[in-house]
Amino acid sequence: MKLLTKTLFLCLAIWLTNGAPAHQPDAAVAAVPDRCAGIEFDAVTPDEKGTHFFFKGSYLWNGFRGDAQRSNLTFRELDDIHSIGHVDAAFRMHSKDNPDDHDHVYFFQNDKVFSYYAHTLENGYPKSIQEDFPGIPTHLDAAVECPKGECSADSVLFFKGDDVYVYDIATKTVKTKTWPHLPACTSALRWLEHYYCFHGQNFTRFNPVSGEVSAAYPKDARHYFMSCPNFGHGGGYTVPKCSESKIDAITTDDAGKTYIFAGPIYLRLDTQRDGVHAFPITRTWPKVTGGVDAVFSYTDKIYMIKGDQVYIYKESAPYTLIEGYPKTLKEELGIEGHVDAAFVCPSEHTVHILQGQRMRDIDLSATPRVATQDRLLTLHDVDGGHCGAEGIRLFKGPHYYQYENAQTLVDSTVAPEPQKITSAMLGCRD
């Protein structure tokens, strides 16, 4: 009996030390990816609030900052129903004609599609891709939405290998394209009306209709889409503090897009849901270098004044310079001299040009354009001006001055109390 017992213990010891699997470190902990080390994303998408999610394997990053976290902490039901493993593709739906789908986030995995809203899986999902998106293949590489105006109709671009499947949301029809000059996209993103194909640790911006790529790409994603040590976010441009703000111009176009300009950069204010980010002016208006003096919008066009030159661009993307421009201030508006600010009030045809202490009114519907009124103002040497539903605001340093309308502005004998620019107004940092 003693011999048997000893034999059993000996066998157990041998199994524990040799036959049993050695203790392995937690694979989930060991495999946590670091996007600042340079990785290839599986999918990128904003949610209904504009928060961007970057996916890699079973992990995601919530926004442009922070460490990776397990995907099932944010999209729990997806993992409960079907082990997430990784996401093949994802996009945020743009379909205002169908509010039941608008702003929902779609995830694709193998042959399934999952629809989320407010981080909650919609009833009836997951479904087969063919059920929701007939004609779209399985095992996708990437997907991105393309609203009408940027594409011919509200669409989704699906990427697989060398093929791009353009899916019309309303008609559920598919057109297949091949863009050999675009790298193979492992994820794609529409951000601030521009389209990005991610590949490796890089990204390439492309035209969603033609697939055309600028010669300036690819670029390292760590400079633009995340905050990483030793990498300049946004190419080195940062949003200023409100107490240090000094804008050069501000305008709202007919489509409701509001832009502010400061030095060589601009920001979009109507897209705060997707974050306020600074970009070089030449990124959107390549001929306008070295900043602007004044900007105003009128009849689907944006007028940009720099020195004695006027540049007129179509206001919709891509922002195309009107043929024959730039022209001189004298040719275009019938005036000369430095312009401090310019603005057009909604539904009006008069641009108010501020030069030092003078305000000159020019009828934009007249030919030739000449100053119809020339008046002195109490407030002078402003940095920028804007006219909207809130009235007229003139900006000077980190402050602004509020007027009810143009008549109140010219009748005023005392400047109103200056008010501080806030982050809610201009997207600056508190």
XYZ file of C-alpha atoms in Angstrom:
430
model
C 0.000 0.000 0.000
C 2.811 2.379 0.885
C 4.470 1.598 -2.405
C 1.241 2.327 -4.288
C 0.810 5.608 -2.448
C 4.355 6.690 -3.178
C 3.890 5.741 -6.822
C 0.701 7.818 -7.086
C 2.358 10.881 -5.542
C 5.349 10.448 -7.828
C 3.133 10.280 -10.918
C 1.192 13.347 -9.743
C 4.407 15.288 -9.211
C 5.694 14.353 -12.665
C 2.357 15.420 -14.278
C 2.312 18.743 -12.425
C 5.851 19.624 -13.410
C 6.025 18.198 -16.892
C 2.709 16.976 -18.231
C 0.437 19.830 -17.082
C 0.382 23.028 -19.114
C 2.721 25.651 -17.740
C 1.044 28.758 -16.306
C 0.477 31.278 -19.073
C 0.192 35.031 -18.500
C -3.218 36.550 -19.128
C -3.300 36.843 -22.908
C -5.773 39.721 -22.749
C -3.368 41.713 -20.568
C -0.292 40.820 -22.605
C -1.946 41.687 -25.909
C -3.269 45.175 -25.055
C -2.370 47.216 -28.149
C -0.682 50.606 -28.060
C -1.767 52.802 -30.952
C 1.142 55.173 -30.341
C 3.461 52.294 -31.235
C 1.926 52.286 -34.710
C -0.831 49.809 -35.487
C -3.362 49.056 -38.213
C -6.965 49.696 -37.138
C -9.720 47.176 -37.882
C -12.436 49.863 -37.902
C -12.986 53.532 -37.048
C -16.372 55.207 -36.505
C -18.019 58.035 -34.581
C -21.139 57.350 -32.519
C -24.337 59.448 -32.465
C -22.679 62.006 -30.172
C -19.566 62.382 -32.292
C -17.238 60.351 -30.083
C -14.761 58.483 -32.246
C -14.023 54.818 -31.603
C -10.915 53.104 -32.953
C -10.993 49.284 -32.983
C -8.167 46.766 -32.913
C -8.881 43.134 -32.164
C -11.071 42.910 -29.064
C -10.029 46.402 -27.932
C -11.089 49.951 -28.689
C -10.013 53.505 -27.933
C -12.678 55.992 -26.903
C -11.684 59.276 -28.555
C -8.323 60.704 -29.572
C -6.794 60.305 -26.101
C -6.450 57.509 -23.591
C -5.508 53.862 -23.439
C -7.131 50.836 -25.044
C -10.037 49.133 -23.289
C -12.009 45.981 -23.966
C -14.671 46.547 -26.623
C -17.310 44.669 -24.647
C -17.162 47.289 -21.878
C -18.748 49.780 -24.281
C -20.704 47.519 -26.647
C -21.549 44.737 -24.207
C -24.461 43.122 -26.027
C -22.352 42.535 -29.112
C -19.987 40.355 -27.145
C -22.803 38.574 -25.272
C -24.503 37.510 -28.499
C -21.544 36.938 -30.748
C -17.953 36.982 -29.516
C -16.601 40.223 -30.927
C -13.072 38.999 -31.606
C -12.603 41.895 -33.960
C -14.755 44.260 -36.032
C -14.341 44.027 -39.808
C -15.864 47.437 -40.561
C -18.042 50.119 -38.966
C -19.761 53.378 -39.878
C -22.313 55.893 -38.573
C -25.412 56.005 -40.760
C -26.403 59.267 -42.426
C -30.025 59.009 -43.563
C -32.154 61.965 -42.468
C -34.981 60.728 -44.700
C -35.149 57.683 -42.447
C -34.877 58.865 -38.821
C -35.142 55.275 -37.551
C -31.673 54.608 -38.970
C -30.057 58.059 -38.892
C -27.037 58.285 -36.576
C -27.129 54.557 -35.802
C -23.733 52.869 -35.730
C -23.334 49.699 -37.793
C -20.718 47.043 -37.055
C -19.809 44.281 -39.506
C -18.286 40.980 -38.522
C -17.906 38.089 -40.941
C -21.401 37.725 -42.505
C -23.290 39.623 -39.766
C -24.264 43.244 -39.208
C -25.091 44.826 -35.832
C -26.961 48.123 -35.411
C -26.367 50.203 -32.291
C -27.861 53.397 -30.944
C -26.768 54.961 -27.655
C -24.425 51.952 -27.305
C -27.419 49.602 -27.195
C -28.020 46.860 -29.739
C -31.236 47.386 -31.728
C -33.984 44.789 -31.605
C -33.706 42.144 -34.314
C -29.918 42.303 -34.566
C -27.579 40.799 -35.509
C -28.786 40.210 -39.072
C -27.114 38.859 -42.152
C -25.409 41.547 -44.213
C -27.558 40.588 -47.190
C -30.741 41.247 -45.225
C -29.790 44.834 -44.392
C -27.418 45.646 -47.272
C -28.254 43.431 -50.270
C -25.405 43.099 -52.740
C -22.685 43.829 -50.178
C -20.136 41.026 -49.621
C -19.169 39.420 -46.324
C -15.817 39.726 -44.520
C -15.475 43.425 -45.351
C -12.329 45.495 -44.931
C -13.871 48.929 -44.245
C -16.997 51.073 -44.565
C -17.841 54.774 -44.436
C -21.001 56.845 -44.952
C -21.242 59.453 -47.735
C -24.164 61.950 -47.497
C -25.923 63.428 -50.496
C -24.001 66.437 -51.740
C -20.694 64.737 -51.125
C -21.906 61.676 -53.059
C -24.716 61.778 -55.621
C -27.119 60.307 -53.032
C -27.017 59.229 -49.392
C -24.647 56.290 -49.699
C -22.281 53.932 -47.914
C -18.893 53.024 -49.343
C -17.885 49.438 -48.566
C -14.306 48.300 -49.166
C -13.135 44.761 -49.822
C -9.809 44.044 -51.465
C -9.435 46.204 -54.558
C -13.180 46.816 -54.904
C -15.356 49.636 -53.580
C -19.090 48.960 -53.339
C -21.154 52.159 -53.452
C -24.474 51.365 -51.762
C -27.408 53.748 -52.368
C -29.346 53.825 -49.090
C -32.715 54.790 -50.615
C -32.758 52.444 -53.628
C -30.620 49.662 -52.070
C -28.663 49.419 -55.319
C -24.930 48.812 -55.558
C -22.284 50.062 -57.970
C -18.831 48.510 -57.893
C -15.736 50.619 -58.509
C -12.011 49.988 -58.512
C -9.615 52.684 -57.297
C -6.128 51.210 -57.847
C -4.417 54.435 -56.751
C -6.009 54.184 -53.267
C -4.232 51.897 -50.756
C -6.113 48.865 -49.441
C -8.183 50.308 -46.584
C -8.478 48.365 -43.340
C -10.768 51.084 -41.967
C -12.291 54.304 -43.251
C -13.678 57.474 -41.708
C -15.665 60.530 -42.747
C -14.617 63.454 -40.578
C -15.504 67.103 -41.119
C -16.594 66.376 -44.723
C -13.300 64.713 -45.606
C -12.718 61.008 -46.222
C -9.843 58.989 -44.805
C -8.556 55.516 -45.660
C -6.467 53.962 -42.886
C -3.775 51.466 -43.857
C -0.981 50.298 -41.618
C -0.154 53.143 -39.247
C -0.890 55.665 -41.996
C -3.933 57.262 -43.578
C -4.735 58.681 -47.005
C -7.405 61.289 -47.713
C -9.475 60.554 -50.808
C -12.351 61.883 -52.883
C -15.451 59.735 -52.143
C -16.731 59.961 -55.739
C -13.574 59.465 -57.799
C -11.200 57.967 -55.245
C -8.698 60.667 -56.205
C -5.815 61.039 -53.760
C -3.755 64.128 -53.035
C -0.035 63.845 -53.699
C 0.625 64.814 -50.054
C -0.461 61.394 -48.746
C -0.056 58.997 -46.989
C 0.514 60.550 -43.552
C 1.130 59.042 -40.147
C -2.165 58.780 -38.238
C -0.397 59.507 -34.950
C 0.068 63.124 -35.997
C -3.656 63.715 -36.518
C -6.014 61.129 -35.014
C -4.573 60.540 -31.568
C -2.512 62.229 -28.912
C 0.895 60.564 -28.739
C 4.227 61.645 -27.220
C 6.603 63.127 -29.804
C 3.834 63.414 -32.397
C 2.293 66.789 -33.225
C -1.520 66.514 -33.205
C -3.075 68.121 -36.265
C 0.280 68.935 -37.805
C 1.234 71.196 -34.898
C -1.884 73.389 -34.868
C -3.678 73.734 -31.538
C -6.876 75.421 -30.429
C -6.021 78.598 -28.448
C -7.186 79.498 -24.953
C -10.221 81.797 -24.848
C -8.254 84.374 -22.844
C -5.653 84.453 -25.624
C -8.059 84.417 -28.571
C -7.617 86.803 -31.444
C -9.540 85.900 -34.559
C -9.038 87.367 -38.007
C -12.471 86.533 -39.431
C -15.673 84.581 -38.812
C -18.496 83.689 -41.183
C -21.523 81.424 -41.546
C -22.385 80.258 -45.057
C -25.820 79.498 -46.525
C -25.504 75.834 -45.519
C -25.065 76.801 -41.859
C -21.331 76.062 -41.669
C -19.530 78.483 -39.368
C -15.809 79.069 -39.773
C -13.373 81.099 -37.727
C -9.943 82.085 -38.990
C -6.871 82.923 -36.914
C -3.442 83.266 -38.457
C -2.797 80.346 -40.808
C -5.532 78.136 -39.313
C -9.308 77.759 -39.344
C -11.880 75.880 -37.261
C -15.401 74.664 -37.998
C -17.825 75.571 -35.210
C -20.974 73.822 -36.441
C -19.280 70.429 -36.123
C -18.579 70.605 -32.388
C -20.321 67.233 -32.033
C -17.313 65.731 -33.786
C -14.870 67.888 -31.850
C -13.340 71.281 -32.550
C -10.048 70.956 -34.387
C -7.725 73.469 -36.018
C -6.488 72.987 -39.580
C -4.347 75.052 -41.939
C -6.411 77.313 -44.197
C -4.560 75.960 -47.218
C -5.990 72.516 -46.464
C -9.396 73.664 -47.733
C -8.578 76.841 -49.664
C -5.128 76.072 -51.117
C -4.597 79.410 -52.860
C -5.108 81.467 -49.689
C -1.732 81.501 -47.952
C -0.570 83.463 -44.929
C -3.977 83.901 -43.302
C -6.882 86.220 -44.146
C -7.953 89.774 -43.262
C -11.717 89.272 -43.609
C -14.210 86.664 -44.814
C -17.929 86.800 -45.633
C -20.478 84.495 -47.281
C -23.054 85.315 -49.941
C -25.165 83.257 -52.378
C -23.449 79.892 -51.894
C -19.991 81.439 -52.109
C -17.370 82.409 -49.578
C -15.404 85.625 -50.130
C -11.910 85.699 -48.643
C -10.033 89.005 -48.454
C -6.253 89.029 -48.107
C -4.449 92.330 -48.623
C -5.889 93.881 -51.790
C -6.981 90.513 -53.195
C -10.427 88.870 -53.099
C -10.730 85.085 -53.495
C -14.191 83.655 -54.151
C -14.798 79.947 -53.562
C -17.841 77.764 -53.974
C -18.920 77.006 -50.427
C -19.601 73.275 -50.851
C -16.908 70.616 -50.781
C -14.683 70.458 -52.702
C -14.174 74.205 -52.249
C -13.392 75.355 -55.774
C -11.901 78.742 -56.594
C -14.140 80.601 -59.037
C -12.466 81.012 -62.421
C -10.781 84.372 -62.852
C -10.006 84.892 -59.162
C -8.377 86.350 -57.187
C -9.308 89.874 -58.210
C -8.426 93.163 -56.549
C -10.690 94.805 -53.956
C -11.185 97.639 -56.431
C -12.328 95.282 -59.179
C -14.622 93.183 -56.985
C -16.028 95.577 -54.382
C -15.099 99.027 -55.616
C -12.987 99.922 -52.569
C -9.329 100.141 -51.610
C -7.328 99.898 -48.400
C -6.924 97.404 -45.579
C -10.102 95.561 -44.492
C -10.475 94.740 -40.782
C -13.758 92.821 -40.971
C -16.669 92.046 -43.277
C -20.089 90.475 -42.739
C -23.440 89.967 -44.449
C -26.605 89.623 -42.371
C -28.991 86.723 -43.173
C -31.303 87.272 -46.185
C -29.594 90.585 -47.038
C -27.577 91.664 -50.059
C -25.316 94.207 -48.360
C -21.817 93.455 -47.156
C -20.642 95.696 -44.339
C -16.908 96.410 -44.689
C -15.080 97.735 -41.621
C -11.886 99.693 -42.229
C -10.443 101.387 -39.161
C -13.273 103.570 -37.838
C -15.290 103.452 -41.066
C -18.093 101.106 -42.096
C -18.788 101.008 -45.813
C -21.898 99.282 -47.170
C -21.737 97.619 -50.580
C -24.759 96.254 -52.456
C -23.694 92.832 -53.688
C -26.678 92.566 -56.037
C -25.590 95.677 -57.992
C -23.223 95.848 -60.949
C -20.714 97.394 -60.683
C -20.378 97.117 -56.920
C -19.735 100.407 -55.156
C -19.995 101.686 -51.590
C -23.516 103.030 -50.992
C -22.849 104.370 -47.490
C -19.723 105.393 -45.619
C -20.135 106.030 -41.887
C -17.981 106.431 -38.772
C -18.213 104.012 -35.863
C -17.541 104.467 -32.153
C -15.817 101.072 -31.990
C -12.909 100.816 -34.391
C -9.965 98.641 -35.424
C -11.810 95.387 -34.772
C -10.447 91.951 -35.594
C -13.574 90.365 -37.071
C -17.339 90.666 -37.379
C -20.314 88.333 -37.684
C -24.037 88.841 -38.237
C -26.539 86.131 -37.371
C -29.674 85.349 -35.402
C -28.046 86.768 -32.269
C -27.396 90.118 -34.002
C -24.018 91.626 -34.830
C -20.901 90.705 -32.903
C -17.647 92.558 -33.383
C -14.549 90.814 -32.067
C -11.495 92.522 -30.632
C -8.894 90.401 -28.877
C -10.512 87.996 -26.376
C -13.707 90.093 -26.237
C -16.737 90.796 -28.385
C -19.261 93.626 -28.591
C -22.944 92.923 -29.208
C -25.268 95.041 -31.385
C -28.888 94.388 -32.312
C -28.436 95.299 -35.981
C -26.438 97.468 -38.390
C -28.458 100.579 -37.612
C -27.796 100.182 -33.893
C -24.109 99.815 -34.680
C -23.845 103.073 -36.608
C -26.146 105.005 -34.221
C -24.219 103.979 -31.120
C -22.248 106.837 -29.520
C -20.748 104.633 -26.803
C -19.309 101.159 -27.304
C -21.281 98.468 -25.440
C -19.763 96.613 -22.513
C -17.166 94.130 -23.788
C -18.002 90.474 -23.177
C -15.532 87.618 -22.894
C -15.276 85.081 -25.690
C -16.306 81.648 -24.407
C -15.537 78.097 -25.511
C -19.227 77.607 -26.362
C -18.987 80.469 -28.867
C -15.703 79.851 -30.628
C -14.516 76.438 -29.496
C -11.474 77.870 -27.745
C -10.018 76.282 -24.608
C -11.149 77.636 -21.231
